[in-house]
mmCIF file of C-alpha atoms in Angstrom:
data_model
loop_
_atom_site.group_PDB
_atom_site.id
_atom_site.type_symbol
_atom_site.label_atom_id
_atom_site.label_comp_id
_atom_site.label_asym_id
_atom_site.label_seq_id
_atom_site.Cartn_x
_atom_site.Cartn_y
_atom_site.Cartn_z
ATOM 1 C CA MET Z 1 -3.794 -65.894 -34.442
ATOM 2 C CA ARG Z 2 -3.836 -63.932 -31.311
ATOM 3 C CA ILE Z 3 -6.616 -61.264 -31.058
ATOM 4 C CA CYS Z 4 -5.614 -58.278 -28.858
ATOM 5 C CA ALA Z 5 -8.540 -56.417 -27.237
ATOM 6 C CA ARG Z 6 -7.939 -52.496 -28.011
ATOM 7 C CA LYS Z 7 -8.474 -50.341 -24.958
ATOM 8 C CA PRO Z 8 -10.952 -47.809 -25.473
ATOM 9 C CA PRO Z 9 -9.576 -44.409 -26.148
ATOM 10 C CA VAL Z 10 -9.378 -42.150 -23.092
ATOM 11 C CA PRO Z 11 -11.119 -38.793 -23.762
ATOM 12 C CA PRO Z 12 -8.986 -35.811 -23.584
ATOM 13 C CA LYS Z 13 -9.095 -33.954 -20.217
ATOM 14 C CA VAL Z 14 -11.362 -31.055 -20.582
ATOM 15 C CA PRO Z 15 -9.490 -27.965 -19.405
ATOM 16 C CA GLY Z 16 -10.871 -25.714 -16.917
ATOM 17 C CA SER Z 17 -11.833 -22.221 -17.814
ATOM 18 C CA PRO Z 18 -9.421 -19.125 -17.643
ATOM 19 C CA ALA Z 19 -11.277 -18.304 -14.351
ATOM 20 C CA ASP Z 20 -10.790 -21.798 -12.887
ATOM 21 C CA LEU Z 21 -6.999 -21.953 -13.828
ATOM 22 C CA LEU Z 22 -6.488 -18.461 -12.218
ATOM 23 C CA ALA Z 23 -8.586 -19.414 -9.180
ATOM 24 C CA GLY Z 24 -6.151 -22.553 -8.733
ATOM 25 C CA LYS Z 25 -3.228 -20.366 -9.060
ATOM 26 C CA VAL Z 26 -4.513 -18.054 -6.351
ATOM 27 C CA VAL Z 27 -5.188 -20.914 -3.896
ATOM 28 C CA MET Z 28 -1.752 -22.575 -4.748
ATOM 29 C CA TYR Z 29 0.244 -19.449 -4.415
ATOM 30 C CA LEU Z 30 -1.419 -18.516 -1.061
ATOM 31 C CA ARG Z 31 -0.855 -21.864 0.375
ATOM 32 C CA SER Z 32 2.632 -22.368 -0.726
ATOM 33 C CA SER Z 33 3.736 -18.897 0.217
ATOM 34 C CA GLU Z 34 2.226 -18.781 3.648
ATOM 35 C CA GLY Z 35 4.690 -18.439 6.330
ATOM 36 C CA THR Z 36 7.561 -17.708 3.949
ATOM 37 C CA GLY Z 37 9.404 -14.295 3.020
ATOM 38 C CA TYR Z 38 7.204 -14.490 -0.128
ATOM 39 C CA SER Z 39 3.851 -14.480 1.639
ATOM 40 C CA LEU Z 40 1.130 -13.559 -1.153
ATOM 41 C CA SER Z 41 -1.390 -12.720 1.814
ATOM 42 C CA MET Z 42 0.794 -9.702 2.637
ATOM 43 C CA PHE Z 43 -0.201 -8.153 -0.643
ATOM 44 C CA LEU Z 44 -4.044 -8.530 0.291
ATOM 45 C CA CYS Z 45 -5.260 -10.578 3.118
ATOM 46 C CA THR Z 46 -8.794 -11.013 1.452
ATOM 47 C CA LEU Z 47 -7.276 -12.513 -1.588
ATOM 48 C CA GLY Z 48 -8.455 -15.915 -0.680
ATOM 49 C CA TYR Z 49 -12.197 -14.995 -1.106
ATOM 50 C CA ALA Z 50 -11.559 -14.010 -4.800
ATOM 51 C CA PRO Z 51 -11.647 -17.320 -6.551
ATOM 52 C CA PRO Z 52 -15.452 -17.882 -6.586
ATOM 53 C CA LEU Z 53 -15.798 -14.569 -8.156
ATOM 54 C CA LEU Z 54 -13.391 -14.416 -10.985
ATOM 55 C CA GLU Z 55 -15.888 -16.245 -13.451
ATOM 56 C CA GLY Z 56 -18.386 -13.565 -13.385
ATOM 57 C CA ASN Z 57 -16.462 -10.330 -13.536
ATOM 58 C CA GLU Z 58 -13.771 -9.583 -16.194
ATOM 59 C CA ALA Z 59 -12.239 -6.638 -14.189
ATOM 60 C CA LEU Z 60 -11.633 -8.868 -11.199
ATOM 61 C CA PHE Z 61 -10.081 -11.376 -13.490
ATOM 62 C CA GLY Z 62 -7.808 -8.988 -15.095
ATOM 63 C CA ALA Z 63 -6.790 -7.273 -11.697
ATOM 64 C CA THR Z 64 -6.057 -10.600 -9.921
ATOM 65 C CA ASP Z 65 -4.249 -11.944 -13.050
ATOM 66 C CA LEU Z 66 -1.983 -8.650 -12.763
ATOM 67 C CA LEU Z 67 -1.531 -8.902 -8.938
ATOM 68 C CA LEU Z 68 -0.282 -12.541 -9.409
ATOM 69 C CA SER Z 69 2.026 -11.445 -12.263
ATOM 70 C CA THR Z 70 3.440 -8.409 -10.188
ATOM 71 C CA TRP Z 71 3.966 -10.866 -7.156
ATOM 72 C CA GLN Z 72 5.777 -13.468 -9.261
ATOM 73 C CA LYS Z 73 8.105 -10.728 -10.829
ATOM 74 C CA LEU Z 74 8.839 -9.423 -7.424
ATOM 75 C CA ARG Z 75 9.770 -12.984 -6.298
ATOM 76 C CA ARG Z 76 12.273 -13.113 -9.021
ATOM 77 C CA GLY Z 77 13.794 -9.804 -8.072
ATOM 78 C CA ALA Z 78 12.482 -7.485 -10.747
ATOM 79 C CA GLY Z 79 13.066 -3.883 -10.243
ATOM 80 C CA PRO Z 80 10.100 -1.276 -10.389
ATOM 81 C CA GLU Z 81 10.697 -0.622 -14.063
ATOM 82 C CA ASP Z 82 10.093 -4.366 -15.083
ATOM 83 C CA LEU Z 83 7.165 -5.124 -12.873
ATOM 84 C CA PHE Z 84 4.263 -4.544 -15.122
ATOM 85 C CA ASP Z 85 3.354 -6.382 -18.437
ATOM 86 C CA LEU Z 86 2.011 -3.611 -20.567
ATOM 87 C CA ALA Z 87 -0.510 -5.898 -22.325
ATOM 88 C CA SER Z 88 -2.041 -7.157 -18.911
ATOM 89 C CA TYR Z 89 -2.004 -3.823 -17.370
ATOM 90 C CA SER Z 90 -3.753 -2.270 -20.291
ATOM 91 C CA ARG Z 91 -6.474 -5.040 -20.294
ATOM 92 C CA ALA Z 92 -7.036 -4.835 -16.665
ATOM 93 C CA ILE Z 93 -7.434 -0.946 -16.800
ATOM 94 C CA ARG Z 94 -9.934 -1.153 -19.677
ATOM 95 C CA SER Z 95 -11.955 -3.871 -17.886
ATOM 96 C CA LEU Z 96 -12.161 -1.968 -14.863
ATOM 97 C CA GLN Z 97 -13.180 1.300 -16.563
ATOM 98 C CA LYS Z 98 -15.837 -0.885 -18.453
ATOM 99 C CA VAL Z 99 -17.354 -2.010 -15.327
ATOM 100 C CA LEU Z 100 -17.172 1.274 -13.627
ATOM 101 C CA ASN Z 101 -19.235 2.794 -16.332
ATOM 102 C CA ASP Z 102 -22.029 0.009 -15.964
ATOM 103 C CA PRO Z 103 -24.539 1.110 -13.182
ATOM 104 C CA ARG Z 104 -25.458 -2.478 -12.631
ATOM 105 C CA GLU Z 105 -21.684 -3.792 -11.988
ATOM 106 C CA GLN Z 106 -19.875 -0.659 -10.674
ATOM 107 C CA LYS Z 107 -20.457 -1.203 -7.106
ATOM 108 C CA SER Z 108 -20.477 -5.045 -7.101
ATOM 109 C CA SER Z 109 -18.187 -6.870 -4.645
ATOM 110 C CA SER Z 110 -16.152 -8.197 -7.535
ATOM 111 C CA THR Z 111 -15.813 -4.689 -9.211
ATOM 112 C CA LEU Z 112 -14.723 -3.030 -5.898
ATOM 113 C CA ALA Z 113 -12.312 -5.892 -5.178
ATOM 114 C CA ALA Z 114 -10.924 -5.439 -8.662
ATOM 115 C CA ALA Z 115 -10.194 -1.855 -8.041
ATOM 116 C CA ILE Z 116 -8.671 -2.588 -4.710
ATOM 117 C CA TYR Z 117 -6.332 -5.111 -6.382
ATOM 118 C CA LEU Z 118 -5.101 -2.703 -8.951
ATOM 119 C CA GLN Z 119 -4.237 -0.356 -6.279
ATOM 120 C CA MET Z 120 -2.434 -3.004 -4.422
ATOM 121 C CA SER Z 121 -0.519 -3.601 -7.718
ATOM 122 C CA GLU Z 122 0.127 0.132 -7.875
ATOM 123 C CA ALA Z 123 -1.007 0.243 -11.420
ATOM 124 C CA SER Z 124 -4.386 2.276 -11.569
ATOM 125 C CA ASP Z 125 -4.819 5.062 -13.644
ATOM 126 C CA ILE Z 126 -8.507 5.191 -12.684
ATOM 127 C CA ASP Z 127 -9.549 8.439 -11.114
ATOM 128 C CA ASN Z 128 -10.080 8.200 -7.265
ATOM 129 C CA PHE Z 129 -13.690 7.356 -7.004
ATOM 130 C CA PHE Z 130 -13.441 5.930 -3.486
ATOM 131 C CA VAL Z 131 -13.424 9.223 -1.974
ATOM 132 C CA ARG Z 132 -17.095 9.669 -2.708
ATOM 133 C CA PRO Z 133 -19.567 8.839 0.038
ATOM 134 C CA GLU Z 134 -21.607 6.316 -1.898
ATOM 135 C CA TRP Z 135 -18.269 4.330 -2.879
ATOM 136 C CA GLN Z 136 -17.162 4.443 0.663
ATOM 137 C CA ASN Z 137 -20.494 2.956 1.746
ATOM 138 C CA ALA Z 138 -20.051 0.192 -0.923
ATOM 139 C CA LEU Z 139 -16.647 -0.519 0.120
ATOM 140 C CA ASN Z 140 -17.738 -0.817 3.719
ATOM 141 C CA GLY Z 141 -20.311 -3.312 2.571
ATOM 142 C CA LEU Z 142 -17.635 -5.345 0.723
ATOM 143 C CA PHE Z 143 -15.410 -5.616 3.765
ATOM 144 C CA SER Z 144 -18.452 -6.260 6.061
ATOM 145 C CA GLN Z 145 -18.682 -9.641 4.414
ATOM 146 C CA TYR Z 146 -15.371 -10.849 5.979
ATOM 147 C CA LYS Z 147 -16.418 -9.606 9.539
ATOM 148 C CA GLY Z 148 -17.780 -12.733 10.826
ATOM 149 C CA LYS Z 149 -15.125 -14.998 9.278
ATOM 150 C CA ILE Z 150 -12.087 -12.864 10.189
ATOM 151 C CA PRO Z 151 -13.170 -10.268 12.670
ATOM 152 C CA VAL Z 152 -9.813 -8.222 12.636
ATOM 153 C CA ILE Z 153 -10.335 -7.928 8.881
ATOM 154 C CA MET Z 154 -13.041 -5.471 9.135
ATOM 155 C CA GLU Z 155 -10.816 -2.730 11.251
ATOM 156 C CA MET Z 156 -7.699 -3.455 9.371
ATOM 157 C CA SER Z 157 -9.599 -3.044 5.968
ATOM 158 C CA LYS Z 158 -10.469 0.384 6.824
ATOM 159 C CA LEU Z 159 -6.805 1.187 6.030
ATOM 160 C CA VAL Z 160 -7.378 0.564 2.474
ATOM 161 C CA ILE Z 161 -10.467 2.834 2.140
ATOM 162 C CA TYR Z 162 -8.776 5.592 4.293
ATOM 163 C CA ALA Z 163 -5.612 5.369 2.114
ATOM 164 C CA THR Z 164 -7.520 6.680 -0.658
ATOM 165 C CA MET Z 165 -8.512 9.704 1.361
ATOM 166 C CA VAL Z 166 -4.769 10.485 1.759
ATOM 167 C CA ALA Z 167 -4.247 10.098 -1.953
ATOM 168 C CA GLU Z 168 -6.956 12.571 -2.518
ATOM 169 C CA ALA Z 169 -5.726 15.007 0.026
ATOM 170 C CA THR Z 170 -2.347 14.643 -1.469
ATOM 171 C CA LYS Z 171 -3.674 15.410 -5.020
ATOM 172 C CA ARG Z 172 -5.648 18.405 -3.829
ATOM 173 C CA PHE Z 173 -2.769 20.020 -2.095
ATOM 174 C CA SER Z 174 -0.371 19.363 -4.736
ATOM 175 C CA LYS Z 175 -2.522 21.639 -7.210
ATOM 176 C CA VAL Z 176 -2.147 24.623 -4.712
ATOM 177 C CA ARG Z 177 1.269 23.938 -3.274
ATOM 178 C CA ASN Z 178 3.391 25.964 -5.704
ATOM 179 C CA ILE Z 179 1.024 28.968 -6.200
ATOM 180 C CA SER Z 180 2.504 32.150 -4.919
ATOM 181 C CA PRO Z 181 0.918 33.085 -1.502
ATOM 182 C CA GLU Z 182 -0.541 36.491 -2.849
ATOM 183 C CA LEU Z 183 -2.210 34.476 -5.517
ATOM 184 C CA GLN Z 184 -3.706 31.753 -3.261
ATOM 185 C CA ASP Z 185 -7.507 31.376 -3.062
ATOM 186 C CA LEU Z 186 -8.355 31.391 0.564
ATOM 187 C CA GLN Z 187 -11.515 29.388 0.138
ATOM 188 C CA GLU Z 188 -9.612 26.557 -1.791
ATOM 189 C CA LEU Z 189 -6.934 26.443 1.147
ATOM 190 C CA GLU Z 190 -9.803 26.082 3.433
ATOM 191 C CA GLU Z 191 -11.260 23.359 1.405
ATOM 192 C CA VAL Z 192 -7.874 21.560 0.991
ATOM 193 C CA ALA Z 193 -7.514 21.978 4.865
ATOM 194 C CA ALA Z 194 -10.878 20.283 5.315
ATOM 195 C CA VAL Z 195 -9.969 17.260 3.165
ATOM 196 C CA ILE Z 196 -6.851 16.758 5.258
ATOM 197 C CA ASP Z 197 -8.657 17.112 8.457
ATOM 198 C CA ASP Z 198 -11.511 14.682 7.324
ATOM 199 C CA ALA Z 199 -8.765 12.215 6.599
ATOM 200 C CA ASP Z 200 -6.708 12.711 9.888
ATOM 201 C CA SER Z 201 -9.960 12.208 11.823
ATOM 202 C CA LYS Z 202 -10.653 8.833 10.126
ATOM 203 C CA PHE Z 203 -6.951 7.803 10.690
ATOM 204 C CA ARG Z 204 -6.879 9.079 14.348
ATOM 205 C CA ASP Z 205 -10.016 7.095 15.266
ATOM 206 C CA LEU Z 206 -8.844 3.969 13.570
ATOM 207 C CA ASP Z 207 -5.434 4.242 15.380
ATOM 208 C CA MET Z 208 -7.109 4.770 18.765
ATOM 209 C CA SER Z 209 -9.504 1.740 18.128
ATOM 210 C CA THR Z 210 -6.884 -0.839 17.202
ATOM 211 C CA VAL Z 211 -3.180 0.069 18.207
ATOM 212 C CA PRO Z 212 -3.725 0.905 21.950
ATOM 213 C CA PRO Z 213 -5.885 -2.095 22.605
ATOM 214 C CA LEU Z 214 -3.172 -4.420 20.926
ATOM 215 C CA LEU Z 215 -0.441 -3.034 22.876
ATOM 216 C CA GLN Z 216 -2.189 -3.123 26.192
ATOM 217 C CA SER Z 217 -3.238 -6.808 25.707
ATOM 218 C CA ASN Z 218 0.381 -7.687 24.780
ATOM 219 C CA VAL Z 219 -0.823 -8.821 21.325
ATOM 220 C CA ILE Z 220 1.895 -6.596 19.939
ATOM 221 C CA PHE Z 221 4.713 -6.171 22.664
ATOM 222 C CA GLU Z 222 8.014 -4.090 22.964
ATOM 223 C CA GLU Z 223 11.123 -5.847 24.088
ATOM 224 C CA GLU Z 224 14.799 -4.877 24.236
ATOM 225 C CA ASP Z 225 16.803 -4.827 21.193
ATOM 226 C CA PRO Z 226 20.718 -3.915 21.576
ATOM 227 C CA ALA Z 227 21.046 -3.924 17.991
ATOM 228 C CA SER Z 228 18.687 -1.109 17.355
ATOM 229 C CA PRO Z 229 19.696 2.580 18.084
ATOM 230 C CA VAL Z 230 16.200 3.042 19.586
ATOM 231 C CA GLY Z 231 17.025 0.390 22.117
ATOM 232 C CA THR Z 232 13.840 -1.543 21.688
ATOM 233 C CA SER Z 233 11.648 -3.338 19.025
ATOM 234 C CA TYR Z 234 8.073 -4.682 18.740
ATOM 235 C CA SER Z 235 7.188 -8.254 18.329
ATOM 236 C CA PHE Z 236 3.960 -9.074 16.144
ATOM 237 C CA PRO Z 237 1.742 -12.217 15.847
ATOM 238 C CA SER Z 238 1.626 -11.824 12.117
ATOM 239 C CA PRO Z 239 3.244 -10.214 9.204
ATOM 240 C CA ILE Z 240 -0.126 -8.609 8.159
ATOM 241 C CA MET Z 241 -0.514 -7.023 11.512
ATOM 242 C CA SER Z 242 2.983 -5.706 11.502
ATOM 243 C CA LEU Z 243 2.424 -4.007 8.118
ATOM 244 C CA TYR Z 244 -0.780 -2.479 9.351
ATOM 245 C CA PHE Z 245 0.978 -1.123 12.171
ATOM 246 C CA ALA Z 246 3.616 0.374 10.272
ATOM 247 C CA ASN Z 247 1.359 1.675 7.616
ATOM 248 C CA ILE Z 248 -1.152 3.467 9.896
ATOM 249 C CA GLY Z 249 1.786 5.342 11.406
ATOM 250 C CA ALA Z 250 3.245 6.339 8.123
ATOM 251 C CA PHE Z 251 -0.252 7.677 6.787
ATOM 252 C CA ARG Z 252 -0.492 9.852 10.002
ATOM 253 C CA ILE Z 253 3.046 11.360 9.370
ATOM 254 C CA VAL Z 254 1.865 12.117 5.625
ATOM 255 C CA LEU Z 255 -1.206 13.841 6.785
ATOM 256 C CA ASN Z 256 0.682 15.813 9.392
ATOM 257 C CA ARG Z 257 3.448 16.811 6.680
ATOM 258 C CA LEU Z 258 0.632 18.075 4.530
ATOM 259 C CA ARG Z 259 -0.749 20.193 7.271
ATOM 260 C CA GLN Z 260 2.682 21.587 8.114
ATOM 261 C CA ASP Z 261 2.981 22.606 4.479
ATOM 262 C CA LEU Z 262 -0.479 24.038 4.327
ATOM 263 C CA ASN Z 263 0.202 26.038 7.569
ATOM 264 C CA ALA Z 264 3.373 27.524 6.059
ATOM 265 C CA ILE Z 265 1.301 28.857 3.285
ATOM 266 C CA ARG Z 266 -1.319 30.268 5.844
ATOM 267 C CA GLY Z 267 1.482 31.461 8.317
ATOM 268 C CA ILE Z 268 0.351 29.093 11.014
ATOM 269 C CA ASP Z 269 3.011 27.680 13.375
ATOM 270 C CA ASP Z 270 2.009 24.356 15.189
ATOM 271 C CA PRO Z 271 4.946 22.565 16.890
ATOM 272 C CA SER Z 272 2.762 19.743 18.195
ATOM 273 C CA LEU Z 273 2.637 18.248 14.489
ATOM 274 C CA GLU Z 274 6.354 17.559 14.503
ATOM 275 C CA ALA Z 275 6.117 16.040 17.965
ATOM 276 C CA GLU Z 276 3.276 13.740 16.767
ATOM 277 C CA CYS Z 277 5.552 12.870 13.649
ATOM 278 C CA MET Z 278 8.315 11.774 15.941
ATOM 279 C CA GLU Z 279 6.167 9.662 18.028
ATOM 280 C CA TRP Z 280 4.714 7.922 14.950
ATOM 281 C CA SER Z 281 8.301 7.578 13.423
ATOM 282 C CA ALA Z 282 9.581 5.855 16.456
ATOM 283 C CA ARG Z 283 6.865 3.182 15.920
ATOM 284 C CA ILE Z 284 8.033 2.466 12.425
ATOM 285 C CA TRP Z 285 11.575 2.177 13.699
ATOM 286 C CA LYS Z 286 10.760 -0.353 16.058
ATOM 287 C CA THR Z 287 9.020 -2.477 13.416
ATOM 288 C CA CYS Z 288 12.538 -2.856 11.381
ATOM 289 C CA ARG Z 289 13.639 -5.987 13.379
ATOM 290 C CA TYR Z 290 10.539 -7.873 12.684
ATOM 291 C CA SER Z 291 10.324 -6.554 8.950
ATOM 292 C CA GLN Z 292 13.802 -8.025 8.306
ATOM 293 C CA SER Z 293 12.559 -11.398 9.620
ATOM 294 C CA LEU Z 294 10.297 -11.433 6.483
ATOM 295 C CA LYS Z 295 12.887 -11.238 3.931
ATOM 296 C CA PRO Z 296 13.258 -11.606 1.084
ATOM 297 C CA LEU Z 297 10.062 -10.201 -0.437
ATOM 298 C CA CYS Z 298 7.774 -9.294 2.308
ATOM 299 C CA SER Z 299 10.163 -6.989 4.022
ATOM 300 C CA VAL Z 300 10.200 -4.445 1.152
ATOM 301 C CA SER Z 301 6.533 -4.044 1.969
ATOM 302 C CA PHE Z 302 7.818 -1.704 4.701
ATOM 303 C CA ASN Z 303 10.067 0.508 2.613
ATOM 304 C CA SER Z 304 7.560 3.343 2.166
ATOM 305 C CA PRO Z 305 6.864 3.715 5.798
ATOM 306 C CA ILE Z 306 10.671 3.581 6.416
ATOM 307 C CA CYS Z 307 11.167 6.318 3.953
ATOM 308 C CA VAL Z 308 8.266 8.605 5.627
ATOM 309 C CA SER Z 309 9.985 7.999 8.971
ATOM 310 C CA TYR Z 310 13.501 8.715 7.760
ATOM 311 C CA ILE Z 311 13.161 12.586 7.520
ATOM 312 C CA THR Z 312 12.296 12.679 11.279
ATOM 313 C CA ALA Z 313 15.394 10.362 12.242
ATOM 314 C CA PRO Z 314 18.651 11.721 14.018
ATOM 315 C CA PRO Z 315 21.846 10.591 12.245
ATOM 316 C CA ALA Z 316 22.336 7.254 14.041
ATOM 317 C CA ILE Z 317 18.791 6.159 13.408
ATOM 318 C CA ARG Z 318 19.011 7.350 9.728
ATOM 319 C CA SER Z 319 22.097 4.964 9.208
ATOM 320 C CA TYR Z 320 20.241 2.237 10.905
ATOM 321 C CA LEU Z 321 17.084 2.696 8.413
ATOM 322 C CA LEU Z 322 19.348 3.150 5.437
ATOM 323 C CA ALA Z 323 21.047 -0.379 6.249
ATOM 324 C CA THR Z 324 17.652 -1.755 6.775
ATOM 325 C CA LEU Z 325 16.400 -0.597 3.190
ATOM 326 C CA LYS Z 326 19.534 -1.954 1.740
ATOM 327 C CA ASP Z 327 19.264 -5.348 3.394
ATOM 328 C CA SER Z 328 15.604 -5.678 2.241
ATOM 329 C CA ASP Z 329 16.545 -4.884 -1.327
ATOM 330 C CA ASP Z 330 19.351 -7.404 -1.649
ATOM 331 C CA TYR Z 331 17.235 -9.878 -3.378
ATOM 332 C CA ARG Z 332 16.428 -7.472 -6.345
ATOM 333 C CA LYS Z 333 18.364 -7.885 -9.668
ATOM 334 C CA HIS Z 334 20.287 -4.756 -9.999
ATOM 335 C CA SER Z 335 24.118 -4.000 -10.033
ATOM 336 C CA ALA Z 336 24.085 -0.850 -8.022
ATOM 337 C CA THR Z 337 22.771 0.070 -4.711
ATOM 338 C CA ARG Z 338 19.312 1.514 -5.044
ATOM 339 C CA TRP Z 339 18.890 2.982 -1.633
ATOM 340 C CA THR Z 340 20.791 6.239 -1.066
ATOM 341 C CA GLU Z 341 19.640 9.239 0.927
ATOM 342 C CA PRO Z 342 18.746 11.208 -2.284
ATOM 343 C CA VAL Z 343 16.433 8.156 -3.358
ATOM 344 C CA ILE Z 344 14.733 8.195 0.161
ATOM 345 C CA TYR Z 345 14.130 11.816 -0.065
ATOM 346 C CA ALA Z 346 12.832 11.331 -3.552
ATOM 347 C CA GLN Z 347 10.491 8.540 -2.461
ATOM 348 C CA TYR Z 348 9.325 10.723 0.471
ATOM 349 C CA ASN Z 349 8.451 13.771 -1.695
ATOM 350 C CA VAL Z 350 6.621 11.582 -4.157
ATOM 351 C CA LEU Z 351 4.422 10.205 -1.406
ATOM 352 C CA LEU Z 352 3.673 13.844 -0.387
ATOM 353 C CA GLY Z 353 2.931 15.021 -3.740
ATOM 354 C CA ARG Z 354 5.925 17.446 -3.901
ATOM 355 C CA LEU Z 355 7.289 15.505 -6.801
ATOM 356 C CA SER Z 356 5.961 13.186 -9.575
ATOM 357 C CA MET Z 357 7.604 9.876 -10.825
ATOM 358 C CA ALA Z 358 8.349 12.120 -14.022
ATOM 359 C CA ASP Z 359 10.239 14.626 -12.028
ATOM 360 C CA ILE Z 360 12.267 11.764 -10.546
ATOM 361 C CA ARG Z 361 13.026 10.294 -13.847
ATOM 362 C CA SER Z 362 14.409 13.788 -15.153
ATOM 363 C CA SER Z 363 17.928 14.861 -15.194
ATOM 364 C CA GLN Z 364 17.239 17.307 -12.210
ATOM 365 C CA GLY Z 365 14.983 14.910 -10.200
ATOM 366 C CA TRP Z 366 17.481 13.900 -7.453
ATOM 367 C CA LYS Z 367 18.506 17.612 -6.965
ATOM 368 C CA ALA Z 368 14.896 18.559 -6.813
ATOM 369 C CA ALA Z 369 14.088 15.938 -4.159
ATOM 370 C CA LEU Z 370 16.915 17.157 -1.904
ATOM 371 C CA ASP Z 371 15.819 20.875 -2.292
ATOM 372 C CA GLN Z 372 12.120 20.261 -1.172
#
């Protein structure tokens, strides 16, 4: 009789916690997508610092999970209406609201990162608390942690903070935009003007401290481009820097457009605002060649700046920008062309607070977009 020795049973592998598994996904997706047209770091360049913080903050876990889910759906070509899983979205919002109501947690790095991630997912219904001075100080503290690791992050991260100021200016102005001139509260108009001026001052300083040095040192440089109706295009050292370059111009255009609308109510004519819009629009037009090299997914990150600059463009450049938007959008799963001039105008007017997404979805949405 042969006696066979039995192998001791192998204990089942203990799975990691949900936070461990999500952290693993973040690291894996960041590494596998880097240098491709699906780069996850284009969504948020500080995402690589999130994994160690996921275990201790439910809001950051939910926001990061939603961000990854949104990115994966974008990769698969989902349209805007299919991007968000309602259950994940609801959990993320509830978790964030919970920690924002907790004095001990509300200004922690994890909570601030969660709020930013939800904004990057374009899924936040939380009131814009970032515009309050104490929150801006907390955000500055959050980003300063990365200053020694990636020096350029500190300056570029200010764009995230200042973007909330533009959102606040747009929100404030949308409340007074449609009031008849004879019924306008002059003090309220001055307060709105102050909000716009404050945001513009921040963006002007940020622009001057970053863009001219990058151009003067040839980190960003201009070269001939026969395919562009502008004649030249910019070359960039990284996708993140190119998107920063386009976005800062777009935000400055939005602020100038708000000021123009406000001036119209107050009976003020300032031609310099339109000249500045043309200057910043030309910057954005010269990023199109580079943005197209980031297809399929990363190039769509430039859609909003292109829409903002489209209104300033002459016919030849409009055709070029429309073709750029269509080329960027080819990967999406849809049967009809999504980008048309009415769609661009609608996107532009939503960004300026002239229309809401509900207006766009209405039967008169496209007509209203063109009438603005």
